[in-house]
Coordinates of C-alpha atoms and ligand atoms in Angstrom, one line a residue:
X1 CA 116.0 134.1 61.5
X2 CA 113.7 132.5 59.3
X3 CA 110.2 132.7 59.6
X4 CA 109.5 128.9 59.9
X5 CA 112.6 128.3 62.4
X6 CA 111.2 130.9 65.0
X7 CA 107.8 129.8 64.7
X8 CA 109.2 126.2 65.1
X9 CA 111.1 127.3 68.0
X10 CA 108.5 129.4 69.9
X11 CA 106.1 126.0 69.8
X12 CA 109.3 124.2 71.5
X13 CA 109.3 126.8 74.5
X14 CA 105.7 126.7 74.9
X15 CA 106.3 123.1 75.2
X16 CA 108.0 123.3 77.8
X17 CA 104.7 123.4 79.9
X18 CA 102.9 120.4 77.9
X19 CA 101.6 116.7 79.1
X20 CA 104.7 114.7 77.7
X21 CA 101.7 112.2 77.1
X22 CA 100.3 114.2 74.3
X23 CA 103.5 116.1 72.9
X24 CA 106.6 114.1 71.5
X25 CA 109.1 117.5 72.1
X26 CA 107.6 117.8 76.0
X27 CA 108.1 113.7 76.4
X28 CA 111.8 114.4 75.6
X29 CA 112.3 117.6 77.7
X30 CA 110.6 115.0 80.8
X31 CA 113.5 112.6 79.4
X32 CA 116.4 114.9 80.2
X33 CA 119.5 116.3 78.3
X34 CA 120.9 113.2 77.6
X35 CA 117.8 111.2 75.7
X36 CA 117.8 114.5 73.5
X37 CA 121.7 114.4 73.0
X38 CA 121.1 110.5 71.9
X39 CA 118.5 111.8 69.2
X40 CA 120.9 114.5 68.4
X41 CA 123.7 112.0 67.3
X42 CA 121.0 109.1 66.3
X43 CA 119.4 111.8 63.7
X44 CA 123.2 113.0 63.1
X45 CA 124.5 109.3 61.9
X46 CA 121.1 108.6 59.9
X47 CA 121.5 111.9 57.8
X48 CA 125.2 111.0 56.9
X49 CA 124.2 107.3 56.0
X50 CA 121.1 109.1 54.1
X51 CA 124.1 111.7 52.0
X52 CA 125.9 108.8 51.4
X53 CA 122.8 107.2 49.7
X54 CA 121.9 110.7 47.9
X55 CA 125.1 110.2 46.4
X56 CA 124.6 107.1 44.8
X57 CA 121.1 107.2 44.0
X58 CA 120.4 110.9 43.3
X59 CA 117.8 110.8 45.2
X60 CA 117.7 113.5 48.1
X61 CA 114.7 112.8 49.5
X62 CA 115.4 110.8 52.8
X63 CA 118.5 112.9 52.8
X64 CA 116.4 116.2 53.1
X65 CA 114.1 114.6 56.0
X66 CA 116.8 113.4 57.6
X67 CA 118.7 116.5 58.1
X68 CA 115.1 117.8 58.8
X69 CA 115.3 115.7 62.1
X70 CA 118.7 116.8 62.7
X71 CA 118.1 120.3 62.5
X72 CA 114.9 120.1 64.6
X73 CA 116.3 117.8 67.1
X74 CA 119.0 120.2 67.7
X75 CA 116.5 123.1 68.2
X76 CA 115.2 120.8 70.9
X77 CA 118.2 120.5 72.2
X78 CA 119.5 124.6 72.3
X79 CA 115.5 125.1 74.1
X80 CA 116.0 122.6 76.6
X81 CA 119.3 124.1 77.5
X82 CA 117.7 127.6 77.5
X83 CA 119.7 129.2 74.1
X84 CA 118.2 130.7 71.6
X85 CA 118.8 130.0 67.6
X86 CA 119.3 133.3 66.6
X87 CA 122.8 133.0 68.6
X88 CA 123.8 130.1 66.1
X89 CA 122.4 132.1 63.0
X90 CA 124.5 135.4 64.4
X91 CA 127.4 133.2 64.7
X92 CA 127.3 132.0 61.0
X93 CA 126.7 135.9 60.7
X94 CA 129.8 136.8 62.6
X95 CA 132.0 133.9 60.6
X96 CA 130.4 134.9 57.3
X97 CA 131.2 138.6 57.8
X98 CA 134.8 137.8 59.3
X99 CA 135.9 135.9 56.1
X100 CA 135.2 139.0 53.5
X101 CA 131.6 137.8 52.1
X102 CA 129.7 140.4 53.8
X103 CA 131.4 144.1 52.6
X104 CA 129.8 145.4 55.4
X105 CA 130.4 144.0 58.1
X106 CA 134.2 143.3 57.0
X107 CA 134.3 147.1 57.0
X108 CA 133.0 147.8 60.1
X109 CA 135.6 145.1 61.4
X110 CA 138.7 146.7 60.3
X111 CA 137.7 150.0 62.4
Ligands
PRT1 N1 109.3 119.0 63.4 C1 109.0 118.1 64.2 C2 109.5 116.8 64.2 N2 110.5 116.2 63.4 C3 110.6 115.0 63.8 N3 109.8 114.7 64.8 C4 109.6 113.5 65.6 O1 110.9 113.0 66.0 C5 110.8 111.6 66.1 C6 112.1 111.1 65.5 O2 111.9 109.9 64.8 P1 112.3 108.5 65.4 O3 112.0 107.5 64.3 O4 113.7 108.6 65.9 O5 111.3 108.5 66.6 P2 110.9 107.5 67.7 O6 111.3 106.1 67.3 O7 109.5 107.8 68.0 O8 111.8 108.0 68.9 P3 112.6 107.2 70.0 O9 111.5 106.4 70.8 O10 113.6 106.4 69.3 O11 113.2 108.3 70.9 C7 109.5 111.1 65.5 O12 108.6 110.8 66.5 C8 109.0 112.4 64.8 O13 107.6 112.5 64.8 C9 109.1 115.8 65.1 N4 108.2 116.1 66.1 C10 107.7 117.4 66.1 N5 108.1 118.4 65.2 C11 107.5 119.7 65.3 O14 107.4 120.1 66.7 C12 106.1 120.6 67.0 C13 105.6 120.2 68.4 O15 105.5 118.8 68.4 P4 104.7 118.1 69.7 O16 105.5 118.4 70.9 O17 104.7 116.6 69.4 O18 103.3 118.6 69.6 C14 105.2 120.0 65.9 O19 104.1 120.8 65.6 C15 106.1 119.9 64.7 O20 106.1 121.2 64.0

């Protein structure tokens, strides 16, 4: 994984201990599953309004934060439900090797 992804994602565990006063991810863990899930699909609509834009403009910026909310609200999400990323990222591993891209692992699938 990523170095920046498991560093993000080891600060989300350890936030699982935090004052949700003084941490925003530990104020949505107190919130429960389903105020995460609603920041899930609120960051989810804002990054396709923000790709729509990005076409029409050219400009990717808000595009690029928005998926970064996305993608980090989602890694909330995976921690407060006890998963881990790297499943995910072996996953896209798994797919990637099952449609010929990886040599390797294609290989090792046939035997
Ligand atoms: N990457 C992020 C990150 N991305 C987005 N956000 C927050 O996610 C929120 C989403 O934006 P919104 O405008 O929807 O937020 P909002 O209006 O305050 O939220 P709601 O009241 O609508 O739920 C903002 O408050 C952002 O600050 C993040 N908050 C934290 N992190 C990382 O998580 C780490 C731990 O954060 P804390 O728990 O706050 O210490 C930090 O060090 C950062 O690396």
């Amino acid at each position: 994984m990523s170095d920046i992804l498991s560093q993000l994602f080891q600060v989300l565990e350890s936030r699982k201990g935090a004052d949700p006063d003084s941490s925003y991810v530990a104020s949505l863990y107190a919130k429960g599953l389903n105020k995460i899930l609603e920041k899930v699909g609120e960051e989810a609509v804002e990054t396709i309004l923000a790709a729509r834009d990005a076409e029409v403009s050219g400009d990717s910026q808000a595009l690029i934060s928005e998926t970064a909310d996305l993608w980090f609200h989602s890694l909330v999400m995976l921690a407060k439900l006890g998963e881990h990323p790297d499943k995910v990222l072996a996953e896209l591993e798994r797919r990637f090797g099952l449609s010929g891209h990886d040599e390797k692992a294609s290989r090792s699938h046939k035997h």
